[in-house]
Amino acid sequence: MTWPVDTRDLGERLDLRNDRVSNEDALRQQRTIAELLRRLGNQPGIVLADEVGMGKTFVALGVAMTAALADRGKRPVVIMVPASLHEKWPRDFKVFVDRAIKCAVDKTLRAAPVASALDFFRLIDSESSNRPQIIFLKHGAFHVQNIDQWVRLALIKRAISGIHLGEKRNALPRFAADLLRTKSSYNDPELFAKLLRISNREWRHVINEHYRTRPELQLSDAPIPEAIQKVLESSDIDVAELRNCLRELPARESASINDRLERARRAINDALRTMWPSTLAKARFRSPLLILDEAHHLKNPATRLASLFVTDDAREDARTITGALDGSFERMMFLTATPFQLGHHELLNVIGRFRGVAWKTLPHHTREQFEAELEALGKILDRAQHRAAELDKRWSSLRQDDLVGSDGQEVSIDEWWQGGAAANLQERIQMVMRSFQQAQVAMKEAEAPLRKWVVRHLRDPMLPGTNVPRRSRHSGRALSLSLGGDGGLPVGDEALLPFLLAARAQAVVVREGIKAGRATFAEGLASSYEAFLETRRNGSPHEDEAQELRATAPGQLVNSYVEKLTRALPDVAAYAQHPKIAPLIARVLDLWRHREKVVVFCHYRETGRAIVRHLSAALERQLWSDATLRFGLEHEAIRKAVADFGSRFDTDGGMRQPLHNELVRRLEPYAELSSEDRNHIQEVVRRFVRTPLFVARYFDIHARSGEDALQEAFGTRDLSGISLGEKIDSFLKFIAQRCTPPERQDYLDALSRMQPGIRGETLRENDDDLSQMRGISVMPNIRLANGLVKQETRQRLMLAFNTPFFPEVLVASSVLAEGVDLHLNCRHVIHHDLSWNPSTLEQRTGRVDRIGAIAETVRKPIEVFLPYVGGTQDEKQFRVVMDRERWFQVLMGADYRTDESFTEKAAERIPLPATAAKALAFDLSVKSDPDAKDCNPLPTVTSVSTIELPRALRDVTLNSSKDVEGGVQAS
């Protein structure tokens, strides 16, 4: 047994302070690791739910390291991660070992990524001295689809055992590759013939001997894990149908061979599905700790992932639960950034997966006690949710004309809340006030038991060590460079008719109620003309599949309006003048001209493509227009002059040598870099600074001295106050001192594969989503990353965006909204398309708002733009999501309906004041006081006097004779 773990020397073994994080963040992470380990000593599990970008990965690795090294049986800690993060976690682990672990002995900690359950079982079968102490396992690793060709071949061998096949047995190896559908090099019929004749436990030796001249095909582990072998040797497997199919295979080729092979393949899959549960049940192993990332995937107990951990008995319900990993782990730790997006019953389901721990390792905490605590927690969360829901309902009764001060003049919601709300004698207002008090008491009462199971830290609203706001939010027309004041972006005369028709059609949808669903045409129109047309074509325009609507058949009247709308669209040539696209292009261009990087998020695939297309055209025009004014040359002459200057970086007599000398000088402090690394870095920098996009903005092409031109360029500063030279210095330091060697190679390889030239007909990267842009010039510093772009390409784009080079503008969909770092050189994010769910916006912004973000270095806010078109569906969505954002941590599992009848009312609500939302939110943080006992229950709140209230409520007594329910004593 591993637990409890001694953490007294944790500070000597682990130090998270480094140049990647502030001291304050590092100390918080260190405290959290110690507290999590302390709690896990006495309880089955814990949920770590820090906000996005606060370093949950490093905290989890700190806990994993300590548990793995403390385990006397040298059993591995298992970290289960989504497939999209399966490569990121091992990279972060290497950084963690290199930067955070202080003790030399601890630095020998080994970790390995594992994609399938078979590879996992093979690792478990190996000797403890050869086994990694931490295993990164994909969420879907235990799916039957991940069974490889060796197990399928062993199943065939089991099926033909003891039956007479005659000459068909000799023919079977010829068909084996087709039966197994293996396209790998392991498809030699001679090898299959050998394997079918010998014991499965001898296969590794035979395979390695067969490929003795090909080291890359040598196997390091047994191809058939012991758990599989036990099932194959047992009676828990039905191969009758497979046997019949194998008997039908011909001894030679025949006209029906393909049909017979397909039937045999189906029989193999059917047999695997029946044997796999038995395999999982027999694969008993023990681990001191399971860490599971993105734990919100456990909210439904009946899902394949959630059902792995618990075998629910008949007392609960009839769900089909496999319980394959039930009792395998001594403790569990779950990670999620959005615990309150779940309904509280779903949060309880997540915590309920802790039932699957090995309870005998918890002598002072039984499963029965856990069930009782979970039931009690459910009841108190029920009460808190009930009170919060009542407040939500009462709050909906507030109207704009209620917001008046003592002088009778209209005031803002914050002024009203702090000053005069309680003074209003209307019973309706008093009911809201009492409802707030009761919700606050109920939330505080629920906070105490919840703290035992959930740890959550909220981001400091100020940048570390400053009084500078961490974020600066710009809504509506603030995206525009020319418009002032509040409100949404205006619709110009040329676009007025389409938007009026959309409003008419939308009004019909609202009138038809919930059965009419959502007006996707209105959302598409507010995004771009291209997105609107996509909603008309196939009805599935959203990049994020979770955002797509259930199909609804629009009525005839709606269709007639939408058809008129389609005919009223402007000419295709004017699509770039869309009310939201045009100011977006202008804003991004302005930031680019000031040498700032920008990430633009949008849901619609066609909008993403449109932004890249329109922005590329506008940027190219701007580039040459600025260069013409700067250098006083005609349009054609300036293109040639810039190209000629760029070519000077290719010859030793031009700019190449000055750049080489400058980079040699700047690289001199970094002894960590090999000569190969230095040459690679030099080439990367040269291939970017020689491009027209760098030359025209940074260099004086008339300069006689290459050294002078280079120094002037390196001194050019961006909007954040950082010069090009400082950016390159920061990049060199990052590559040399903050990257592990593999991480360094990944960055340099990504930059080497970025195209610095304009892309069009000669597009080399065919995995880019530019299939509809053939023949259109796409500027090389603008890239699109959506679900149609290969994951490998998206990974390269992410790495390159985190450098001072291309891409400079990244247009991204929801595929880059989780588990992605875009913060090292960017502090500007534009949410071109909003989302009905505020956590989606938070996840997106979290890509640039992370520990170690460039905003912390330059001490300037992260600029967040939330544009919307005034008076349209866009403004309604903005109002709804802003209202939901305040209620986000108050109403767990709030109603995120998006049908028109619901959102129409939601958009008219008075927003909840920030101070009220803060007063209602749970505080689940680990306190800085080392003696604080965070998991001990807090005193039960029985009086509102123990809670800090806004001034407006201090005179309102909680124990009113009339409760919000009407007659129930509030206390």
Short mmCIF file of C-alpha atoms in Angstrom, two decimals, residues 691-967:
data_model
loop_
_atom_site.label_atom_id
_atom_site.label_comp_id
_atom_site.label_asym_id
_atom_site.label_seq_id
_atom_site.Cartn_x
_atom_site.Cartn_y
_atom_site.Cartn_z
CA THR A 691 10.42 37.29 -46.72
CA PRO A 692 8.58 40.35 -48.09
CA LEU A 693 6.36 40.37 -44.99
CA PHE A 694 9.42 40.97 -42.77
CA VAL A 695 11.51 43.04 -45.18
CA ALA A 696 8.78 45.58 -46.00
CA ARG A 697 7.92 46.15 -42.33
CA TYR A 698 11.27 45.96 -40.57
CA PHE A 699 14.10 46.87 -42.97
CA ASP A 700 15.22 50.03 -44.73
CA ILE A 701 15.71 48.69 -48.23
CA HIS A 702 17.63 51.88 -49.17
CA ALA A 703 20.24 51.39 -46.44
CA ARG A 704 23.80 51.09 -47.74
CA SER A 705 25.10 49.29 -44.67
CA GLY A 706 23.77 45.82 -43.97
CA GLU A 707 24.78 46.11 -40.31
CA ASP A 708 22.88 49.40 -39.92
CA ALA A 709 19.77 48.02 -41.64
CA LEU A 710 19.86 44.97 -39.40
CA GLN A 711 20.22 46.97 -36.19
CA GLU A 712 17.37 49.29 -37.19
CA ALA A 713 15.15 46.30 -37.96
CA PHE A 714 16.03 44.54 -34.71
CA GLY A 715 15.14 47.72 -32.81
CA THR A 716 11.63 48.00 -34.31
CA ARG A 717 9.02 47.60 -31.55
CA ASP A 718 5.51 46.22 -31.49
CA LEU A 719 2.40 47.50 -29.73
CA SER A 720 3.47 45.71 -26.55
CA GLY A 721 6.80 47.56 -26.56
CA ILE A 722 8.96 44.56 -27.52
CA SER A 723 11.54 44.94 -30.28
CA LEU A 724 12.21 42.32 -32.95
CA GLY A 725 15.63 41.78 -31.42
CA GLU A 726 14.11 41.18 -28.00
CA LYS A 727 11.65 38.73 -29.51
CA ILE A 728 14.46 36.81 -31.14
CA ASP A 729 16.47 36.88 -27.89
CA SER A 730 13.46 35.57 -26.01
CA PHE A 731 13.01 32.84 -28.61
CA LEU A 732 16.69 31.82 -28.36
CA LYS A 733 16.51 31.69 -24.56
CA PHE A 734 13.30 29.69 -24.72
CA ILE A 735 14.73 27.20 -27.22
CA ALA A 736 18.00 26.85 -25.33
CA GLN A 737 17.01 26.93 -21.68
CA ARG A 738 13.28 26.30 -21.37
CA CYS A 739 12.93 23.48 -23.90
CA THR A 740 14.03 19.92 -23.46
CA PRO A 741 16.02 18.63 -26.49
CA PRO A 742 12.99 16.82 -27.99
CA GLU A 743 10.79 19.88 -27.42
CA ARG A 744 13.45 22.08 -29.04
CA GLN A 745 13.53 19.81 -32.07
CA ASP A 746 9.74 19.93 -32.37
CA TYR A 747 9.76 23.74 -32.45
CA LEU A 748 12.56 23.96 -35.01
CA ASP A 749 11.03 21.27 -37.20
CA ALA A 750 7.67 23.06 -37.10
CA LEU A 751 9.28 26.34 -38.17
CA SER A 752 11.28 24.61 -40.89
CA ARG A 753 8.05 23.26 -42.38
CA MET A 754 6.14 26.56 -42.29
CA GLN A 755 5.84 28.05 -45.74
CA PRO A 756 7.25 31.58 -45.82
CA GLY A 757 6.01 32.25 -49.37
CA ILE A 758 2.50 33.02 -50.64
CA ARG A 759 0.44 29.84 -51.01
CA GLY A 760 -1.96 29.23 -53.87
CA GLU A 761 -1.86 26.84 -56.80
CA THR A 762 1.55 25.57 -55.65
CA LEU A 763 0.28 24.68 -52.17
CA ARG A 764 2.59 22.03 -50.73
CA GLU A 765 0.80 21.15 -47.51
CA ASN A 766 -2.17 19.19 -48.80
CA ASP A 767 -3.37 18.59 -45.25
CA ASP A 768 -4.39 22.24 -44.89
CA ASP A 769 -8.10 23.04 -45.13
CA LEU A 770 -7.75 25.15 -48.26
CA SER A 771 -9.50 22.79 -50.62
CA GLN A 772 -11.81 25.57 -51.77
CA MET A 773 -9.06 28.16 -52.09
CA ARG A 774 -7.16 26.75 -55.04
CA GLY A 775 -5.95 29.56 -57.21
CA ILE A 776 -6.41 32.14 -54.46
CA SER A 777 -3.31 33.68 -52.94
CA VAL A 778 -3.16 32.99 -49.23
CA MET A 779 -0.65 35.00 -47.26
CA PRO A 780 1.86 32.70 -45.53
CA ASN A 781 1.54 34.40 -42.16
CA ILE A 782 -2.21 33.62 -41.97
CA ARG A 783 -3.20 30.05 -41.23
CA LEU A 784 -6.43 28.17 -40.68
CA ALA A 785 -6.76 25.38 -38.08
CA ASN A 786 -10.07 23.54 -37.99
CA GLY A 787 -11.29 19.96 -37.73
CA LEU A 788 -10.46 19.25 -41.37
CA VAL A 789 -6.79 20.02 -40.81
CA LYS A 790 -4.71 17.04 -39.77
CA GLN A 791 -3.78 16.90 -36.11
CA GLU A 792 -0.10 16.79 -37.02
CA THR A 793 -0.46 20.04 -38.97
CA ARG A 794 -2.42 21.67 -36.14
CA GLN A 795 0.38 20.72 -33.76
CA ARG A 796 2.96 22.40 -36.02
CA LEU A 797 0.81 25.52 -36.32
CA MET A 798 0.49 25.74 -32.54
CA LEU A 799 4.24 25.42 -32.00
CA ALA A 800 5.11 27.92 -34.73
CA PHE A 801 2.52 30.42 -33.49
CA ASN A 802 4.32 30.37 -30.12
CA THR A 803 7.44 31.82 -31.78
CA PRO A 804 8.10 35.31 -33.24
CA PHE A 805 7.68 33.92 -36.79
CA PHE A 806 4.83 32.61 -38.97
CA PRO A 807 1.95 32.24 -38.55
CA GLU A 808 1.20 35.72 -37.23
CA VAL A 809 -2.57 35.33 -37.52
CA LEU A 810 -4.21 32.04 -36.58
CA VAL A 811 -7.86 31.50 -37.50
CA ALA A 812 -9.02 28.61 -35.35
CA SER A 813 -12.10 26.60 -34.54
CA SER A 814 -13.01 24.69 -31.40
CA VAL A 815 -10.33 22.08 -32.12
CA LEU A 816 -7.82 24.55 -30.65
CA ALA A 817 -10.04 25.46 -27.70
CA GLU A 818 -8.73 22.81 -25.30
CA GLY A 819 -5.28 21.57 -24.31
CA VAL A 820 -3.45 24.02 -26.59
CA ASP A 821 -0.87 26.68 -25.71
CA LEU A 822 -0.90 29.85 -27.83
CA HIS A 823 0.28 32.30 -25.16
CA LEU A 824 4.02 32.82 -25.61
CA ASN A 825 3.82 35.53 -28.29
CA CYS A 826 0.14 36.49 -28.42
CA ARG A 827 -2.13 38.51 -26.14
CA HIS A 828 -4.94 39.32 -28.59
CA VAL A 829 -7.91 36.99 -29.07
CA ILE A 830 -11.04 37.72 -31.11
CA HIS A 831 -14.16 35.59 -30.64
CA HIS A 832 -15.61 36.26 -34.06
CA ASP A 833 -18.38 33.72 -33.47
CA LEU A 834 -19.74 33.67 -29.95
CA SER A 835 -21.01 30.57 -28.18
CA TRP A 836 -24.16 29.99 -26.19
CA ASN A 837 -22.01 28.34 -23.51
CA PRO A 838 -19.74 30.73 -21.55
CA SER A 839 -17.29 27.93 -20.74
CA THR A 840 -16.52 27.63 -24.45
CA LEU A 841 -15.46 31.27 -24.57
CA GLU A 842 -13.40 30.79 -21.42
CA GLN A 843 -11.67 27.74 -22.87
CA ARG A 844 -10.79 29.69 -26.02
CA THR A 845 -9.46 32.72 -24.14
CA GLY A 846 -7.51 30.33 -21.95
CA ARG A 847 -5.30 29.49 -24.93
CA VAL A 848 -3.55 32.86 -24.57
CA ASP A 849 -4.28 33.42 -20.87
CA ARG A 850 -1.97 30.91 -19.23
CA ILE A 851 0.86 30.82 -16.74
CA GLY A 852 3.90 32.40 -18.40
CA ALA A 853 1.85 34.28 -21.00
CA ILE A 854 3.48 37.16 -22.89
CA ALA A 855 0.99 39.45 -21.15
CA GLU A 856 2.77 38.75 -17.86
CA THR A 857 6.13 39.62 -19.41
CA VAL A 858 5.09 42.91 -20.96
CA ARG A 859 2.67 43.70 -18.10
CA LYS A 860 -0.12 44.59 -20.48
CA PRO A 861 -3.60 43.04 -20.51
CA ILE A 862 -4.79 40.20 -22.66
CA GLU A 863 -7.09 41.93 -25.13
CA VAL A 864 -10.31 39.97 -25.63
CA PHE A 865 -12.74 41.05 -28.35
CA LEU A 866 -16.37 39.91 -28.34
CA PRO A 867 -17.87 41.54 -31.44
CA TYR A 868 -21.55 41.32 -32.29
CA VAL A 869 -23.81 42.92 -34.87
CA GLY A 870 -26.31 45.22 -33.17
CA GLY A 871 -30.03 44.50 -33.34
CA THR A 872 -29.55 40.99 -34.71
CA GLN A 873 -29.34 37.39 -33.54
CA ASP A 874 -25.71 38.20 -32.78
CA GLU A 875 -26.61 40.75 -30.10
CA LYS A 876 -29.15 38.40 -28.58
CA GLN A 877 -26.52 35.68 -28.30
CA PHE A 878 -24.07 38.13 -26.72
CA ARG A 879 -26.61 39.20 -24.09
CA VAL A 880 -27.54 35.62 -23.26
CA VAL A 881 -23.98 34.38 -22.91
CA MET A 882 -22.93 37.37 -20.80
CA ASP A 883 -25.85 36.72 -18.47
CA ARG A 884 -24.97 33.03 -18.28
CA GLU A 885 -21.35 33.86 -17.56
CA ARG A 886 -22.29 35.55 -14.27
CA TRP A 887 -24.56 32.65 -13.27
CA PHE A 888 -22.01 30.08 -14.39
CA GLN A 889 -20.69 29.21 -10.92
CA VAL A 890 -24.00 29.74 -9.18
CA LEU A 891 -26.31 27.48 -11.15
CA MET A 892 -24.52 24.16 -11.66
CA GLY A 893 -25.79 22.68 -14.89
CA ALA A 894 -27.69 25.82 -15.87
CA ASP A 895 -30.17 25.61 -18.72
CA TYR A 896 -28.19 26.08 -21.93
CA ARG A 897 -31.17 25.81 -24.26
CA THR A 898 -30.66 27.59 -27.55
CA ASP A 899 -34.12 27.53 -29.11
CA GLU A 900 -35.43 30.92 -30.11
CA SER A 901 -38.36 31.00 -27.69
CA PHE A 902 -36.01 30.52 -24.73
CA THR A 903 -33.13 32.77 -25.79
CA GLU A 904 -35.48 35.59 -26.78
CA LYS A 905 -36.55 35.90 -23.15
CA ALA A 906 -33.06 35.27 -21.78
CA ALA A 907 -31.65 38.16 -23.82
CA GLU A 908 -33.97 40.61 -22.03
CA ARG A 909 -32.81 39.69 -18.53
CA ILE A 910 -31.10 42.18 -16.25
CA PRO A 911 -27.49 40.94 -15.83
CA LEU A 912 -26.40 39.66 -12.43
CA PRO A 913 -23.89 42.12 -10.87
CA ALA A 914 -20.30 40.85 -10.62
CA THR A 915 -20.27 41.42 -6.86
CA ALA A 916 -23.42 39.34 -6.45
CA ALA A 917 -22.01 36.51 -8.53
CA LYS A 918 -18.80 36.56 -6.50
CA ALA A 919 -20.73 36.47 -3.22
CA LEU A 920 -22.62 33.38 -4.37
CA ALA A 921 -19.67 31.45 -5.84
CA PHE A 922 -17.99 28.58 -4.01
CA ASP A 923 -14.50 29.12 -2.56
CA LEU A 924 -12.74 25.77 -2.98
CA SER A 925 -9.15 27.00 -3.01
CA VAL A 926 -6.23 25.71 -0.96
CA LYS A 927 -5.43 28.41 1.58
CA SER A 928 -1.95 29.89 1.83
CA ASP A 929 -1.89 29.21 5.58
CA PRO A 930 0.05 25.93 5.89
CA ASP A 931 -1.98 25.04 8.98
CA ALA A 932 -5.31 25.45 7.20
CA LYS A 933 -7.33 22.23 7.09
CA ASP A 934 -9.14 22.70 3.82
CA CYS A 935 -10.95 19.40 3.83
CA ASN A 936 -12.38 19.83 7.33
CA PRO A 937 -16.02 20.89 7.33
CA LEU A 938 -16.57 24.58 7.93
CA PRO A 939 -19.02 25.79 10.57
CA THR A 940 -22.60 25.61 9.35
CA VAL A 941 -23.88 29.02 8.33
CA THR A 942 -27.06 29.80 10.19
CA SER A 943 -27.18 33.57 10.04
CA VAL A 944 -26.63 36.00 7.24
CA SER A 945 -24.64 38.14 9.65
CA THR A 946 -21.68 35.78 9.19
CA ILE A 947 -21.58 36.51 5.46
CA GLU A 948 -20.27 39.64 3.80
CA LEU A 949 -23.20 41.30 2.07
CA PRO A 950 -23.50 44.25 -0.27
CA ARG A 951 -24.68 47.40 1.47
CA ALA A 952 -28.07 47.15 -0.22
CA LEU A 953 -28.88 43.97 1.67
CA ARG A 954 -27.60 44.71 5.16
CA ASP A 955 -30.91 46.09 6.32
CA VAL A 956 -33.01 43.26 4.95
CA THR A 957 -33.68 40.60 7.59
CA LEU A 958 -33.30 37.01 6.50
CA ASN A 959 -35.99 35.70 8.84
CA SER A 960 -38.84 37.27 6.99
CA SER A 961 -42.34 36.07 7.74
CA LYS A 962 -42.70 35.32 4.05
CA ASP A 963 -40.20 33.08 2.34
CA VAL A 964 -39.78 33.17 -1.42
CA GLU A 965 -41.88 30.01 -1.48
CA GLY A 966 -44.58 31.89 0.40
CA GLY A 967 -44.84 31.12 4.09
#
